[in-house]
C-alpha cells in the first residue's frame, strides 16, 4: 500500500489554490502593503540618481570618514569611482536605493520585534520557527507568490529582499537585550524605573553594539539578494549578472558581480565601524 | 519606633507556589516539598521588625534566603504570602504606580556586583535614581556631587565605572543609593566582593555616614565579623527561616540553637561584648556639688557601707574621679580638705562602646573596678574583675565546641 507511487496529500494543489484565492480576494490589501515601499524606494532612488555622481561619491566618502577614519574615506571614494568607470553607476545607485529601502523597513519592523522577543520568552519561542523559515526557504520558492501578489519590478524585489534580510536584525536585537546583565535591570527596577525606562535607559543602550551588528548583517543579506531580485525584474547591479548568465556573456556578469562585492565591502566597513564606535 | 515590619513572609519559587504553602502548613519541610513538587522554598514564615535608624544585618550562609528576603522588601521578588509594612503601609498591596513611587522615594539599594551602568559616567550613575524620578539636570547633579563627596569620590564625576577599582565602584554604588536620600537603604552583600582591607574601610565609612545622618539600613551579609561590626541588631537565617533576632551580644551570649552557636564558634567574645553591655552601677557614688564635699564625710560613708572605693561624680553624673578609703585617709593626714585632693592617680575611664578586649588591660591592672562613661562623660557604672570573668565564662560556654556541634559544623560547610 505504501509504495508512494501516487500523491496522497495534494499540498501543491492547496497552495496554488490558496495563493490564487489571495490574489483574487485581497489584491487591494497587497497593493496597500506595496505602497509605502514604493514611495520610499522611489524617493531614495530618485534622489541618488538625480544628484551628480561626484557629489554622491564625496558624500559617501565623508560618511565613511566620519564613521571610521580617513583610510576608509579614501577607500570608499576610490571604490565608487572605479564602479563609475566600469559604466555601472546608475545600476549601483538603483541597487543602493533598494538596499537602503529594504534595510529601513527591516529596521523599522525588526528592532521592535527583536525587543519584544528579547523581553518575552514566549514571543521568542513563537517567532523562532518563522525566522528559521524566512532564512532557509530558498528565495526562488517565494518569488512566485511575490510576483503574483505584487507583480514584477523593483518594489517586488525590495519585498523579497525584506523577507530574506529581516531575521538577523530580529535575532541580534533579541540577543542584545538578553545579554544585558540581569543585575543592571534589577538595579534599575530597584531605583524605581518603569518597564519603559528599563528599556530606554538600560537595555537598548547596552544592546546597541549587538543591534548594530544585526543591522550590518541585514545590509549584507540585502545585498546578497540583488541578483535574485533581478530575476523578478528588479533593476540594479543584479541585472547585468542575470543578463550575462542568460547570454553567456562572462564579461558583463563579472563586472556586475565585482561591483556588488565592492559595494558590499564599503557598506560592511562603514556599518561595522558604526557599531564598534558606539561600544566605547 | 518600627520602620519596617515583616509578618509571616513566605517565598516559594516554582509554578504553583500556593501548593507549596499548603504543604508547609501541613508540616512538610523544605526538602520534602522540593522532592514532591519541585517547588523551592526560598523564605518561610519570616517575621521581624527593623527600628528606625538602626543597621539591621540579615546573616546566613548562601542559600539561606537572605537575598530573597531583602528583595521582597522592595518587591524585586514578589512574595508568595505575608506582609511587609513600611511606616505602617503594606508594600505588597501597592499598585504598580505606587510601587514605582515607593522605590523612588523610600528605598534604594546597593548590590554585591555593584550593578553600575557601564555606558554612563560616574555622575550619571549616581544621578540614576533622580533622573528616573524626573529631577532636572542641574539639581540632580548638585545632589549627586554631594553624594559623591560623602563617599570621598570628588573629582571622579566624569570617569566611567570600568576605570575605577572595585572599592571605588562600590563607593559609586553607595553614592547612587544615597543620592536619592532614601529612608531605607537595602544593602545586598554590598561589601562582599571587596578585598578584606577595603571591606573594613567601607564598613567604617558606612558607620561614619550613619553617625552623620541616620538611615534605616538592612544589610545582608554572610560575614559574621561584618555583621558584628556594623549591626545594631542581627537576624540569623537558616534554610529560609529566621532562627534568631537580637543584638550581637544577645545572640552571642544566648544563641537560640546549635546552628547559631556553630556560626559564632571561633568568635572571640571579648571583641563583641562592650563595656556598656556588662556595666553595673553597684558602687557608691559621691556627688561633688560644691567644694565643701568633705573628705571626712566621704570616708565615713565608705566605712559605713564597708566599701573600698567611691566614684566621684557631679550633679549631672559626669565622672570626676575615684577615691578609696586609703586615699581619703592619706589626704586627711596631709591636711587636705577638698575631695579632688584625695583622687587616686592614674585612673582611666572607659567608653561604653569599647569592647572587652579594649578594656581588659585596665580591668586587669587596677585594684578598683573600672569606671564606664558614655560619650558625654556621664558615669554609667563600673566593670569589676569579677564581672568581667563571669561574662567571659558565660560567653565561652556558648561557643564551646561539643561533639554535637562539630558534626553540625561539618553539615553546614558541606
Short mmCIF file of C-alpha atoms in Angstrom, two decimals, chain A residues 148-259:
data_model
loop_
_atom_site.label_atom_id
_atom_site.label_comp_id
_atom_site.label_asym_id
_atom_site.label_seq_id
_atom_site.Cartn_x
_atom_site.Cartn_y
_atom_site.Cartn_z
CA UNK A 148 1.69 37.06 -8.31
CA UNK A 149 0.78 39.35 -5.45
CA UNK A 150 2.97 42.35 -6.20
CA UNK A 151 3.82 41.85 -9.89
CA UNK A 152 7.40 42.26 -11.10
CA UNK A 153 9.84 45.13 -10.72
CA UNK A 154 11.97 46.91 -8.16
CA UNK A 155 9.26 47.03 -5.49
CA UNK A 156 8.71 43.28 -5.63
CA UNK A 157 12.48 42.93 -5.45
CA UNK A 158 12.62 45.04 -2.30
CA UNK A 159 9.80 42.99 -0.72
CA UNK A 160 11.61 39.73 -1.46
CA UNK A 161 14.75 41.27 0.00
CA UNK A 162 12.92 42.27 3.18
CA UNK A 163 11.71 38.71 3.73
CA UNK A 164 15.25 37.41 3.43
CA UNK A 165 17.11 40.16 5.31
CA UNK A 166 14.75 40.64 8.26
CA UNK A 167 15.75 37.70 10.50
CA UNK A 168 19.29 38.75 11.53
CA UNK A 169 18.26 42.11 12.92
CA UNK A 170 15.44 40.49 14.91
CA UNK A 171 17.71 37.75 16.23
CA UNK A 172 20.59 40.04 17.15
CA UNK A 173 18.36 42.68 18.75
CA UNK A 174 16.80 39.96 20.88
CA UNK A 175 20.25 38.60 21.74
CA UNK A 176 21.49 42.07 22.65
CA UNK A 177 18.58 42.65 25.00
CA UNK A 178 19.06 39.25 26.60
CA UNK A 179 22.77 39.83 27.10
CA UNK A 180 22.20 42.84 29.34
CA UNK A 181 23.29 41.74 32.80
CA UNK A 182 20.16 40.95 34.86
CA UNK A 183 21.67 42.76 37.85
CA UNK A 184 21.59 46.01 35.87
CA UNK A 185 17.91 45.55 35.09
CA UNK A 186 17.33 44.70 38.73
CA UNK A 187 19.23 47.82 39.83
CA UNK A 188 17.16 50.00 37.51
CA UNK A 189 13.95 48.49 38.88
CA UNK A 190 15.16 48.93 42.46
CA UNK A 191 15.57 52.64 41.81
CA UNK A 192 12.02 52.88 40.55
CA UNK A 193 12.40 52.51 36.80
CA UNK A 194 9.25 51.73 34.88
CA UNK A 195 9.34 48.99 32.28
CA UNK A 196 9.76 51.62 29.56
CA UNK A 197 12.62 53.28 31.44
CA UNK A 198 14.38 49.94 31.85
CA UNK A 199 14.15 49.53 28.11
CA UNK A 200 15.29 53.01 27.08
CA UNK A 201 17.88 53.72 29.81
CA UNK A 202 19.42 50.31 30.24
CA UNK A 203 18.51 47.60 27.77
CA UNK A 204 18.66 49.44 24.45
CA UNK A 205 21.84 51.45 25.17
CA UNK A 206 23.65 48.32 26.31
CA UNK A 207 22.29 46.20 23.44
CA UNK A 208 23.24 48.82 20.85
CA UNK A 209 26.53 47.26 19.67
CA UNK A 210 24.74 43.95 19.10
CA UNK A 211 21.82 45.68 17.38
CA UNK A 212 24.33 47.41 15.09
CA UNK A 213 25.89 44.05 14.29
CA UNK A 214 22.39 42.87 13.36
CA UNK A 215 21.93 45.87 11.12
CA UNK A 216 25.24 45.13 9.45
CA UNK A 217 24.16 41.53 8.83
CA UNK A 218 20.83 42.70 7.43
CA UNK A 219 22.61 45.00 4.99
CA UNK A 220 24.87 42.19 3.84
CA UNK A 221 21.90 39.84 3.35
CA UNK A 222 20.04 42.55 1.43
CA UNK A 223 23.00 42.94 -0.91
CA UNK A 224 23.19 39.21 -1.47
CA UNK A 225 19.58 39.27 -2.70
CA UNK A 226 20.39 41.72 -5.51
CA UNK A 227 20.89 39.04 -8.16
CA UNK A 228 17.83 37.03 -7.13
CA UNK A 229 15.71 40.18 -7.16
CA UNK A 230 16.89 40.81 -10.70
CA UNK A 231 15.24 37.52 -11.68
CA UNK A 232 11.84 39.10 -10.97
CA UNK A 233 12.60 42.17 -12.96
CA UNK A 234 14.32 44.34 -10.40
CA UNK A 235 16.99 46.60 -11.84
CA UNK A 236 20.38 47.40 -10.41
CA UNK A 237 23.66 45.51 -10.30
CA UNK A 238 21.83 42.18 -10.44
CA UNK A 239 20.58 42.96 -13.91
CA UNK A 240 23.97 42.70 -15.73
CA UNK A 241 24.70 39.48 -13.84
CA UNK A 242 21.41 37.93 -14.94
CA UNK A 243 21.92 39.25 -18.45
CA UNK A 244 25.43 37.79 -18.55
CA UNK A 245 24.05 34.48 -17.30
CA UNK A 246 21.34 34.35 -19.95
CA UNK A 247 23.61 35.36 -22.85
CA UNK A 248 26.71 33.56 -21.54
CA UNK A 249 28.48 36.92 -21.52
CA UNK A 250 31.11 36.33 -18.87
CA UNK A 251 32.45 39.88 -19.09
CA UNK A 252 29.16 41.61 -18.26
CA UNK A 253 28.41 39.12 -15.47
CA UNK A 254 31.86 39.72 -13.97
CA UNK A 255 31.71 43.49 -13.76
CA UNK A 256 28.20 43.24 -12.26
CA UNK A 257 29.36 40.72 -9.67
CA UNK A 258 32.54 42.63 -8.89
CA UNK A 259 30.58 45.83 -8.31
#
